[in-house]
Short mmCIF file of N, CA and C in Angstrom, two decimals:
data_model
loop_
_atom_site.label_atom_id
_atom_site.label_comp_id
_atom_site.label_asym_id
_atom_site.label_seq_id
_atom_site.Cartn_x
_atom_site.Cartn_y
_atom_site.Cartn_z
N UNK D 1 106.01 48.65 156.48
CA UNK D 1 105.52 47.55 155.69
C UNK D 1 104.32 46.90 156.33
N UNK D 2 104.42 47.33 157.43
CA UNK D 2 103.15 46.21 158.12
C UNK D 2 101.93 46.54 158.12
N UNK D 3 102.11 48.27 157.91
CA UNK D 3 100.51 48.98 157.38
C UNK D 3 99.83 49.04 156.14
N UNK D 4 101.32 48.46 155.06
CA UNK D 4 100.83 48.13 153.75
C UNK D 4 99.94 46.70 153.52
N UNK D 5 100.64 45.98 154.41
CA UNK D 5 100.08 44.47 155.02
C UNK D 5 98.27 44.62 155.40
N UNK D 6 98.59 45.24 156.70
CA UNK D 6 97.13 44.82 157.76
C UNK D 6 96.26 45.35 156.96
N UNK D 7 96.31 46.68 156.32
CA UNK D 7 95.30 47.45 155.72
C UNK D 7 94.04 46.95 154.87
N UNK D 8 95.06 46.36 153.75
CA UNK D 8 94.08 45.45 152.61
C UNK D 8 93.80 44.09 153.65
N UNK D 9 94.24 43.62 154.58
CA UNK D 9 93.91 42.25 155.30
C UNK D 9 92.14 42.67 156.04
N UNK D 10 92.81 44.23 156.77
CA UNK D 10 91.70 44.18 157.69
C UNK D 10 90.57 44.59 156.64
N UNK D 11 90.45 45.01 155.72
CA UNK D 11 89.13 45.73 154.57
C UNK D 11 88.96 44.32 154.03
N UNK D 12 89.81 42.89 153.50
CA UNK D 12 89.45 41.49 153.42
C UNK D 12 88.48 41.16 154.55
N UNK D 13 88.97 40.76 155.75
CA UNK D 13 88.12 40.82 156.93
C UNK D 13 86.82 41.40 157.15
N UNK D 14 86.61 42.45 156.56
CA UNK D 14 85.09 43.51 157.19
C UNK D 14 85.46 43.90 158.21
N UNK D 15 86.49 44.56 158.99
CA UNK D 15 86.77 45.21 160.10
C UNK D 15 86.94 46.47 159.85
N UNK D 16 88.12 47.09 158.68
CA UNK D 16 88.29 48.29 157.95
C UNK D 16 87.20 48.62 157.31
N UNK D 17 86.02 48.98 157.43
CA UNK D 17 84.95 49.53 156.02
C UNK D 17 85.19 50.90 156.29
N UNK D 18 85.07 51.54 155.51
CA UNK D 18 85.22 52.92 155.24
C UNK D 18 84.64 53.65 156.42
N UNK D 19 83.58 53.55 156.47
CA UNK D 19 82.86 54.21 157.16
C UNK D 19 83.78 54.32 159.16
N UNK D 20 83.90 53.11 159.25
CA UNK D 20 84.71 53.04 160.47
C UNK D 20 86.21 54.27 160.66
N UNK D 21 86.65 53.57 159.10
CA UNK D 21 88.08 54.36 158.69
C UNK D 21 87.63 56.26 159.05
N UNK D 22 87.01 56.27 158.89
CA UNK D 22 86.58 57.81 158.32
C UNK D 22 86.52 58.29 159.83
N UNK D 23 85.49 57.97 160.37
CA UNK D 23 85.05 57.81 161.76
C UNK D 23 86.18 58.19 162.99
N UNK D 24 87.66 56.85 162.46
CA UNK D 24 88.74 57.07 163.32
C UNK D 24 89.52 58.48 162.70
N UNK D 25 89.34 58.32 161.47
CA UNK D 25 90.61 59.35 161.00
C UNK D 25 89.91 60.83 161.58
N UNK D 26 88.62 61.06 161.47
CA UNK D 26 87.73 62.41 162.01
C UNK D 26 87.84 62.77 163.34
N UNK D 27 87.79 61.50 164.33
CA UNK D 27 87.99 61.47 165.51
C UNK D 27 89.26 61.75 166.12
N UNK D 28 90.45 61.23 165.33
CA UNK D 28 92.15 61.35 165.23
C UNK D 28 92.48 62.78 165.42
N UNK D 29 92.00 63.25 164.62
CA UNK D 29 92.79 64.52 163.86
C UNK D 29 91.56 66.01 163.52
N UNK D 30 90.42 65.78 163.77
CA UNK D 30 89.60 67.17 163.93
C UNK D 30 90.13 68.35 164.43
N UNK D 31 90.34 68.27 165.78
CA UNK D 31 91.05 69.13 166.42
C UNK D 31 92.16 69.61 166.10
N UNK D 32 93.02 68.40 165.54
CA UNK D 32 94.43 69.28 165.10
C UNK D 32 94.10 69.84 163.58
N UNK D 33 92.94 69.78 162.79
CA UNK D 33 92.62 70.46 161.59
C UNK D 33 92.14 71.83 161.65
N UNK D 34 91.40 71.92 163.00
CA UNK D 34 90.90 73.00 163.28
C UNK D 34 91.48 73.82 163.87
N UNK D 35 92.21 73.28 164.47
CA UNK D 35 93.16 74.57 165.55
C UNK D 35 94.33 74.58 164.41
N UNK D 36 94.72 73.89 163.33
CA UNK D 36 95.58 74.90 162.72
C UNK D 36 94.70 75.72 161.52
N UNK D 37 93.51 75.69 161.26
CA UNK D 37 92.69 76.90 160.88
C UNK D 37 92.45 77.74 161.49
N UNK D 38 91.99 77.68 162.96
CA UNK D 38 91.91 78.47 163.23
C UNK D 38 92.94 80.09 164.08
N UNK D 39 94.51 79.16 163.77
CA UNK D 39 95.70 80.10 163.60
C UNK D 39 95.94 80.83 162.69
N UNK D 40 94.51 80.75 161.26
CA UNK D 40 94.97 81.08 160.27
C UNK D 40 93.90 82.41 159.83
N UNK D 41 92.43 81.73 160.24
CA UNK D 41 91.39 82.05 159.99
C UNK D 41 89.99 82.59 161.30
N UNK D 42 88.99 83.73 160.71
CA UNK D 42 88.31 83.88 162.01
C UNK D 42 87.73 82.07 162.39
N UNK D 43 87.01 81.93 163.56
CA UNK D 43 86.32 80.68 163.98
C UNK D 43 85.34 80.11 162.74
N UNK D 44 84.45 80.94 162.27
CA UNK D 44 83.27 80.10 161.34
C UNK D 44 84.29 80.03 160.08
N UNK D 45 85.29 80.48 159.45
CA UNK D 45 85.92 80.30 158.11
C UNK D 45 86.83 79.23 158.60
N UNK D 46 87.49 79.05 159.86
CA UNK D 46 88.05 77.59 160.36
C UNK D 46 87.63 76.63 160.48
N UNK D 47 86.41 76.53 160.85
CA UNK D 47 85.05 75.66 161.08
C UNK D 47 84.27 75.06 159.52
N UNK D 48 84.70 76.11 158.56
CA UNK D 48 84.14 75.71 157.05
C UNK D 48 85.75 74.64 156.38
N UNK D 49 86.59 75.52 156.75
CA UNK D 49 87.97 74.63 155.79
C UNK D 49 88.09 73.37 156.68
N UNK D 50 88.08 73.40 158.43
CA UNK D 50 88.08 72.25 158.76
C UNK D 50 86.95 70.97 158.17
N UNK D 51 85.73 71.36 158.22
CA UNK D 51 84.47 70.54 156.78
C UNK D 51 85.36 70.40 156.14
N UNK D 52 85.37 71.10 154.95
CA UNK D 52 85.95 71.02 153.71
C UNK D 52 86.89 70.12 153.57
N UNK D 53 87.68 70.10 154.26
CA UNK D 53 89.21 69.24 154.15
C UNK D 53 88.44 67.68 154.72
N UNK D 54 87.48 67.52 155.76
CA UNK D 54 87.00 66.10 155.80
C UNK D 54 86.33 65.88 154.71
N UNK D 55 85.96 66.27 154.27
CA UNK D 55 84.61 66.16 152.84
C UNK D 55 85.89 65.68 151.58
N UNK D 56 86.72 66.28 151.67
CA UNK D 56 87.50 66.07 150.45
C UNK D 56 88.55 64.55 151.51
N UNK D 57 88.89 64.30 152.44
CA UNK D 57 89.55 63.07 152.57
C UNK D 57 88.37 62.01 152.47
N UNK D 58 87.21 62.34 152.97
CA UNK D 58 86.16 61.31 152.58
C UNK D 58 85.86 60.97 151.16
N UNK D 59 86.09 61.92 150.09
CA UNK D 59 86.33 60.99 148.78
C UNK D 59 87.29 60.87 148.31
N UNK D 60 88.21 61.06 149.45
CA UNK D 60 89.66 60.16 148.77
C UNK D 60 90.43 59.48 150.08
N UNK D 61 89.53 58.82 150.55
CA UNK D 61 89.74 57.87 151.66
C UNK D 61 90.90 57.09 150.98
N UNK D 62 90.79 55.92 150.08
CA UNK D 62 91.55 54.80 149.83
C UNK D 62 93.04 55.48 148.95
N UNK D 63 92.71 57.02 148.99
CA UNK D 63 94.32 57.25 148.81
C UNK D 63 95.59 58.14 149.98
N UNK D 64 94.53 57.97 151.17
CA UNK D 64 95.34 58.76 152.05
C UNK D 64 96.22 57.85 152.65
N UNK D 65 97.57 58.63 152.79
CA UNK D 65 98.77 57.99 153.28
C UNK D 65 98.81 57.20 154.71
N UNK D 66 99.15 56.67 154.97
CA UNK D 66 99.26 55.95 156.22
C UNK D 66 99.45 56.67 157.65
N UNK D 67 100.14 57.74 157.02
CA UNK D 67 100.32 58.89 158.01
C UNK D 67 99.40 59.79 157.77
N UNK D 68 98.05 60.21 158.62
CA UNK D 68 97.31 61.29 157.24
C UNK D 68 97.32 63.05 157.99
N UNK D 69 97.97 62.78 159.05
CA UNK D 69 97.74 63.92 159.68
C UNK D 69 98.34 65.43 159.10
N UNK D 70 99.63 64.98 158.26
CA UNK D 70 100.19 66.25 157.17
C UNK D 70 99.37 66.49 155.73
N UNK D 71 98.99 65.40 155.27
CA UNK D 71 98.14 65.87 154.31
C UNK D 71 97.24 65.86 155.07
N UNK D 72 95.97 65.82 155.23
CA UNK D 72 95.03 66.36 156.23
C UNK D 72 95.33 68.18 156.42
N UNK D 73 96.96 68.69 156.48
CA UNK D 73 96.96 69.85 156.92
C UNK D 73 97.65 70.29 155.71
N UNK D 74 97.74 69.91 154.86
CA UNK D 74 97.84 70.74 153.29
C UNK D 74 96.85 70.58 152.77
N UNK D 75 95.71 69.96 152.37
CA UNK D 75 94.92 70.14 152.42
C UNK D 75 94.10 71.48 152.84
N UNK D 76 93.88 71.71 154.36
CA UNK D 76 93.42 73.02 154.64
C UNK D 76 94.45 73.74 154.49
N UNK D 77 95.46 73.95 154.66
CA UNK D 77 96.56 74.67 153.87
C UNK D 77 95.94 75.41 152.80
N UNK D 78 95.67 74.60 152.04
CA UNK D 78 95.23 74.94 150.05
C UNK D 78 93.91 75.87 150.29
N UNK D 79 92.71 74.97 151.49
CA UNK D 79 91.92 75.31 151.16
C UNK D 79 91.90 77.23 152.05
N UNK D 80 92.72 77.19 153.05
CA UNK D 80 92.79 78.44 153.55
C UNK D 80 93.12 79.50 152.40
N UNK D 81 93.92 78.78 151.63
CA UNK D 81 94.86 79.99 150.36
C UNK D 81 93.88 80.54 149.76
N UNK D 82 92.98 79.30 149.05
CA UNK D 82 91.75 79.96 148.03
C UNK D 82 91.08 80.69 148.89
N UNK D 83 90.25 80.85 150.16
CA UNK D 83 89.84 81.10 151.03
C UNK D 83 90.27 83.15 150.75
N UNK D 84 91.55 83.02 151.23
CA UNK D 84 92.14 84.12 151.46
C UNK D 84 92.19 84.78 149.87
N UNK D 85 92.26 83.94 148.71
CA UNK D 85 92.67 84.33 147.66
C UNK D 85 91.32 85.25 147.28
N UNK D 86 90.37 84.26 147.41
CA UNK D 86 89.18 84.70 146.98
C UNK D 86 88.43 86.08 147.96
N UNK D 87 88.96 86.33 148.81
CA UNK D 87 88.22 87.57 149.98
C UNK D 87 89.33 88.55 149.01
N UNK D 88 90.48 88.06 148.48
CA UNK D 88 91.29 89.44 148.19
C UNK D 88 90.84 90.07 146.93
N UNK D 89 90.46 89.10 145.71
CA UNK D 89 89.59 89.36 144.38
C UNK D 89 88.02 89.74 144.93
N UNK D 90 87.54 89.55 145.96
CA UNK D 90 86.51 90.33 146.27
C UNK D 90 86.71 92.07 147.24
N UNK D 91 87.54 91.74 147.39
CA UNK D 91 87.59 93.19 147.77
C UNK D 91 88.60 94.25 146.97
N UNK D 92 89.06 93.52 146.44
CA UNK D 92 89.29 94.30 144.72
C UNK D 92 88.58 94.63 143.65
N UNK D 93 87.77 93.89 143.65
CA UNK D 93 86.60 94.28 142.80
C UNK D 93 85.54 95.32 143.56
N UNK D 94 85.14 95.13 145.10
CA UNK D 94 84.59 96.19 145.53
C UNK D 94 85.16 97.56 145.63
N UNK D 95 86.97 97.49 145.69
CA UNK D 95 87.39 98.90 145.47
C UNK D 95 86.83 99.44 144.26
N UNK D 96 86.75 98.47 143.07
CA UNK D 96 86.80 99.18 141.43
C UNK D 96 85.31 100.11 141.12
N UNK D 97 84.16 99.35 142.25
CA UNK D 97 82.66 99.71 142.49
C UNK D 97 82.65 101.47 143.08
N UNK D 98 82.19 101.98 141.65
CA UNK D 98 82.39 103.64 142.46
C UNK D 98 81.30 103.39 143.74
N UNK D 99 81.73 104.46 144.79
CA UNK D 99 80.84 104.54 146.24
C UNK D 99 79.83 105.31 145.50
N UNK D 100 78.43 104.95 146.11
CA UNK D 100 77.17 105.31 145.94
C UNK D 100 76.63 105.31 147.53
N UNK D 101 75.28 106.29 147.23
CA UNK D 101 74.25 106.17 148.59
C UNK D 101 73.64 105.40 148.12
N UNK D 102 73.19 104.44 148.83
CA UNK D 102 72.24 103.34 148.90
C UNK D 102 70.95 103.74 148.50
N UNK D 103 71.02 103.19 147.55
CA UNK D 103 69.42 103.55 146.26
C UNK D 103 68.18 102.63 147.20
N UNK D 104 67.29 103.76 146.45
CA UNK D 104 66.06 104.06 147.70
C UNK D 104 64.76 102.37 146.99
N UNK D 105 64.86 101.20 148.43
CA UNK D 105 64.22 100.21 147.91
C UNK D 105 63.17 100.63 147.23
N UNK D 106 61.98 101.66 147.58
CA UNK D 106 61.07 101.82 146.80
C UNK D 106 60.93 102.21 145.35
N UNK D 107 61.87 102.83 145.30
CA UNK D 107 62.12 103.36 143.73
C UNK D 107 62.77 102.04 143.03
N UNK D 108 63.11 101.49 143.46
CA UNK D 108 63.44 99.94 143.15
C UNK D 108 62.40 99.06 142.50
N UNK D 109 61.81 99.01 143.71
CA UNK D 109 60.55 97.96 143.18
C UNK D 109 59.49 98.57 142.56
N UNK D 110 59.09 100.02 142.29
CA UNK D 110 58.34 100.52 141.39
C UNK D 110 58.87 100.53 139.70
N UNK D 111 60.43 100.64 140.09
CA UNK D 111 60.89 100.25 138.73
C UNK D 111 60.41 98.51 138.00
N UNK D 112 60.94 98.06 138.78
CA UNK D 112 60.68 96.42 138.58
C UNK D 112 59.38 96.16 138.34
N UNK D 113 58.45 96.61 138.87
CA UNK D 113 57.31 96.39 138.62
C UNK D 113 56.57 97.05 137.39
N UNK D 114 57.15 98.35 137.40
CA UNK D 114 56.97 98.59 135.85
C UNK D 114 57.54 97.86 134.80
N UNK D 115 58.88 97.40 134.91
CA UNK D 115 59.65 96.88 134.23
C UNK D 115 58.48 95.58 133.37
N UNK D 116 58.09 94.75 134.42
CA UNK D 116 57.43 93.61 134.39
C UNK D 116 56.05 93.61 133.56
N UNK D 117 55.48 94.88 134.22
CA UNK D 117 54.26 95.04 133.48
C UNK D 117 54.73 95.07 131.87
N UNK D 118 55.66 96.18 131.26
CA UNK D 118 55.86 96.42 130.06
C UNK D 118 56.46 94.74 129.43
N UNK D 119 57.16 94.17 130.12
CA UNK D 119 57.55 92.81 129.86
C UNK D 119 56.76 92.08 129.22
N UNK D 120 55.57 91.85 130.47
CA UNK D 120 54.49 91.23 129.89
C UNK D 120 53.43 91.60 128.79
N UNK D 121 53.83 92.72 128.80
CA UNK D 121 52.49 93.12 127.48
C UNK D 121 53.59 93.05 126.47
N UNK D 122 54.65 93.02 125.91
CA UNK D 122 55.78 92.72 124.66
C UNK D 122 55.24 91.61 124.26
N UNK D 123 55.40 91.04 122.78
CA UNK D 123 55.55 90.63 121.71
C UNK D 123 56.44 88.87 122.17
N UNK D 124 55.78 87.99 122.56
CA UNK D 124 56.85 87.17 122.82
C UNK D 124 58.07 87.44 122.66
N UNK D 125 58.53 87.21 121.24
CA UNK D 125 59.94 87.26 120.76
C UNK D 125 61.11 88.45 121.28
N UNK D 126 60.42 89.36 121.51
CA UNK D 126 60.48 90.82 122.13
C UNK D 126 60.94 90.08 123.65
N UNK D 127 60.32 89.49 124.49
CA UNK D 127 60.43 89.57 125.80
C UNK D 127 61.35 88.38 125.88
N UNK D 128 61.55 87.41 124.92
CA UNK D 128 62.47 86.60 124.82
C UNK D 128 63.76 87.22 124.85
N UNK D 129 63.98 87.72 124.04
CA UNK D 129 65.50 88.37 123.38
C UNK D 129 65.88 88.92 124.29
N UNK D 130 65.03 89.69 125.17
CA UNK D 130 65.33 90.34 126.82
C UNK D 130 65.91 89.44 127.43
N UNK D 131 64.77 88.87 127.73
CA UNK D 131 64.96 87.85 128.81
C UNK D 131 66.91 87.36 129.81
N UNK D 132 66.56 86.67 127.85
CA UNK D 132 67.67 85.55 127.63
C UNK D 132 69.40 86.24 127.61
N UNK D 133 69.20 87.93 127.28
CA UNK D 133 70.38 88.23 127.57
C UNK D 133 70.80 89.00 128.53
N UNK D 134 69.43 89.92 128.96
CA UNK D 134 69.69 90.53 130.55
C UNK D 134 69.22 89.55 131.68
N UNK D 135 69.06 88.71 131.78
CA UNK D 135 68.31 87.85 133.21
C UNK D 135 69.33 86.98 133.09
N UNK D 136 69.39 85.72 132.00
CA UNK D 136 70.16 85.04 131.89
C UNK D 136 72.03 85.09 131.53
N UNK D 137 71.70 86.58 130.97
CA UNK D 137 73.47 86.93 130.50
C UNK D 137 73.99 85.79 129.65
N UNK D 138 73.11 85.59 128.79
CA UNK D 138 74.00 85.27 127.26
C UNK D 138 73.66 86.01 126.02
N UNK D 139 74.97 85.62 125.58
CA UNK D 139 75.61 86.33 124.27
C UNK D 139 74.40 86.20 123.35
N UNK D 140 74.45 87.38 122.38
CA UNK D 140 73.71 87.16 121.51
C UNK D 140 73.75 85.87 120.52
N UNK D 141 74.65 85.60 120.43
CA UNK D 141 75.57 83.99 119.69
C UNK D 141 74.98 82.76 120.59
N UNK D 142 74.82 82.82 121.86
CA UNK D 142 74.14 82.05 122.72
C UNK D 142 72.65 81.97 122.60
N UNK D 143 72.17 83.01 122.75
CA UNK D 143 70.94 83.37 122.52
C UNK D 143 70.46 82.81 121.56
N UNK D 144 70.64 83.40 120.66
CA UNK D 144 69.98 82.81 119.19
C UNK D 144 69.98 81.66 118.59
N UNK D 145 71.10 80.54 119.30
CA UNK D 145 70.82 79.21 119.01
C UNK D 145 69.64 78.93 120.11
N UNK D 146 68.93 79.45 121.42
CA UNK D 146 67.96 79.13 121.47
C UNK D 146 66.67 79.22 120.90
N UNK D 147 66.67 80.70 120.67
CA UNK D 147 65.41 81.36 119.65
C UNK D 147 65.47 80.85 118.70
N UNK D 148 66.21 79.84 118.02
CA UNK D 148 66.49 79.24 116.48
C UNK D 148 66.28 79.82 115.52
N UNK D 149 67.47 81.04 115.52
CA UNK D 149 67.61 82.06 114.58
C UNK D 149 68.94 82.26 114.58
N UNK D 150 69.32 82.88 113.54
CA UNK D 150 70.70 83.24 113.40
C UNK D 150 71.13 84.55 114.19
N UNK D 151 72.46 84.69 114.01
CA UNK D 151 72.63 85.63 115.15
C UNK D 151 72.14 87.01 114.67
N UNK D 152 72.47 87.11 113.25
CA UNK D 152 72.26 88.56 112.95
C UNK D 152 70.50 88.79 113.58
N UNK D 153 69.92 88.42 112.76
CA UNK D 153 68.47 88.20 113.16
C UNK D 153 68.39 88.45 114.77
N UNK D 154 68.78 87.75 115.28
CA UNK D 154 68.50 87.84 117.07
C UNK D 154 68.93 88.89 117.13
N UNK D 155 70.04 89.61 116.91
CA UNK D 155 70.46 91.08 117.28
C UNK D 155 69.86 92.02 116.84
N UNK D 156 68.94 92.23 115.68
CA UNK D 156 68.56 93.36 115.61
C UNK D 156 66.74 92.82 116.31
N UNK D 157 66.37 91.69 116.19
CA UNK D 157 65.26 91.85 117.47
C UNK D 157 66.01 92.41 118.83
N UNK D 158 66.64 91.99 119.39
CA UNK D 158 67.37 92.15 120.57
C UNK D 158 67.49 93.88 120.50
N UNK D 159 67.88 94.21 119.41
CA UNK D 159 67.94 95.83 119.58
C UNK D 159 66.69 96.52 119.35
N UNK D 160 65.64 95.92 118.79
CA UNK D 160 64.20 96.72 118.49
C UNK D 160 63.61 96.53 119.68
N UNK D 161 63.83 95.32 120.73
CA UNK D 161 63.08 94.79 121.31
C UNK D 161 63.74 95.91 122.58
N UNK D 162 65.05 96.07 122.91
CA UNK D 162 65.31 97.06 124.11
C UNK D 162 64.94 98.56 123.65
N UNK D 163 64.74 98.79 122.46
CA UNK D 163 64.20 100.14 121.93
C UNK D 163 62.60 100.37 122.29
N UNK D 164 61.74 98.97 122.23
CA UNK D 164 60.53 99.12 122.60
C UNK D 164 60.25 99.26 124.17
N UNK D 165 61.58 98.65 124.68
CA UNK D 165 61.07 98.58 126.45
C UNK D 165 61.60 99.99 126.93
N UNK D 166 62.54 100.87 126.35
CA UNK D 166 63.19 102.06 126.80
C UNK D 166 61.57 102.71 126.69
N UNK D 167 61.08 102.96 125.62
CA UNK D 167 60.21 103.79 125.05
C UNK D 167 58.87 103.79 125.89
N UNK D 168 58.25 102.16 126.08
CA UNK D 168 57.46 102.00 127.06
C UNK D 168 57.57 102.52 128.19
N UNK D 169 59.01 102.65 128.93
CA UNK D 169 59.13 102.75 130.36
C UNK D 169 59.84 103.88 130.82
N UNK D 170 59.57 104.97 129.63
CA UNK D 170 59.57 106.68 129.77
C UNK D 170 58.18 107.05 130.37
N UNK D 171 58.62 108.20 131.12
CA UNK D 171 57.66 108.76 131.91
C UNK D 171 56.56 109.28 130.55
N UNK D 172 55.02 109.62 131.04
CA UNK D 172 54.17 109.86 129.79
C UNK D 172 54.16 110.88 129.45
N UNK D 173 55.15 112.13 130.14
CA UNK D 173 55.20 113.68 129.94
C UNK D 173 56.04 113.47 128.93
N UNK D 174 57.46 112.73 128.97
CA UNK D 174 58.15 112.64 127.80
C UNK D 174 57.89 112.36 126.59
N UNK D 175 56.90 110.91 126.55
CA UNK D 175 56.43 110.39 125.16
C UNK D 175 55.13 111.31 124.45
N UNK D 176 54.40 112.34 125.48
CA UNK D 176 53.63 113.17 125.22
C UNK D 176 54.54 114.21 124.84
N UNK D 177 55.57 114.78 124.58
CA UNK D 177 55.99 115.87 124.03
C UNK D 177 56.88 115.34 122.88
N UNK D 178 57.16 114.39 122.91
CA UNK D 178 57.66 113.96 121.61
C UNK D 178 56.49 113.81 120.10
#
């Protein structure tokens, strides 16, 4: 009862301001945030959830318990889980990635750069409809409320318009024997 007392007395006073609070509670308990991350986690991913977990009691200072040193460690608790959750959906998804040899940078950026040239010589509306659904990755339904057109409309630009960039960005032996 007496910490329910002093608390609001000493923040009446100007002795408790946050900033102080924060200061002691960081100074309190760092170490014991970090060394139980880092029972959990390599050093720099212990070193990020230990952050993390101050960053998140710093905007919720005026609701931490009187005792804060267990929440403090559910907290990184949680944040270790997502942590771990999220390395496991990434390396599940890299299993699903068929293995390839590492595509050759130059043939890369000669693509791109062709890419760009043909870009820029298109038809506004043409390089729009691109744009907006391979760069940006929206839906044609997305799209076309920007172009302020309906969807059907946007889709068959959208399909003339990737028909004109295929065609452009064939080698000239091909479009010469056609």
């Amino acid at each position: 009862m007496s910490c329910v007392i002093r608390a609001p007395l000493a923040g009446l006073l100007g002795v408790d301001d946050p900033e102080t609070r924060f200061t002691d509670l960081y100074d309190r308990h760092y170490r014991a945030v970090l060394g139980y991350a880092l029972l959990r986690a390599e050093r720099a991913a212990a070193e990020d959830v230990a952050g993390e977990t101050f960053l998140i009691a710093w905007r919720r200072l005026a609701d931490l318990p009187p005792e804060p040193l267990p929440w403090l460690l559910g907290v990184a608790r949680n944040l270790l889980r997502k942590q771990r959750d999220s390395g496991i959906r990434a390396e599940r998804l890299l299993a699903y990635l068929p293995a390839r040899d590492a595509p050759d940078v130059a043939d890369q950026v000669t693509e791109r750069e062709a890419a760009l040239i043909v870009l820029a010589a298109m038809a506004e509306a043409d390089a729009e409809a691109l744009i907006l659904t391979s760069w940006y990755g929206l839906t044609p339904r997305e799209a076309a409320k920007i172009a302020g057109c309906a969807t059907g409309t946007f889709t068959v630009r959208l399909h003339r318009a990737r028909r004109r960039l295929t065609e452009a960005l064939r080698p000239r032996t091909l479009q010469e024997q056609s």
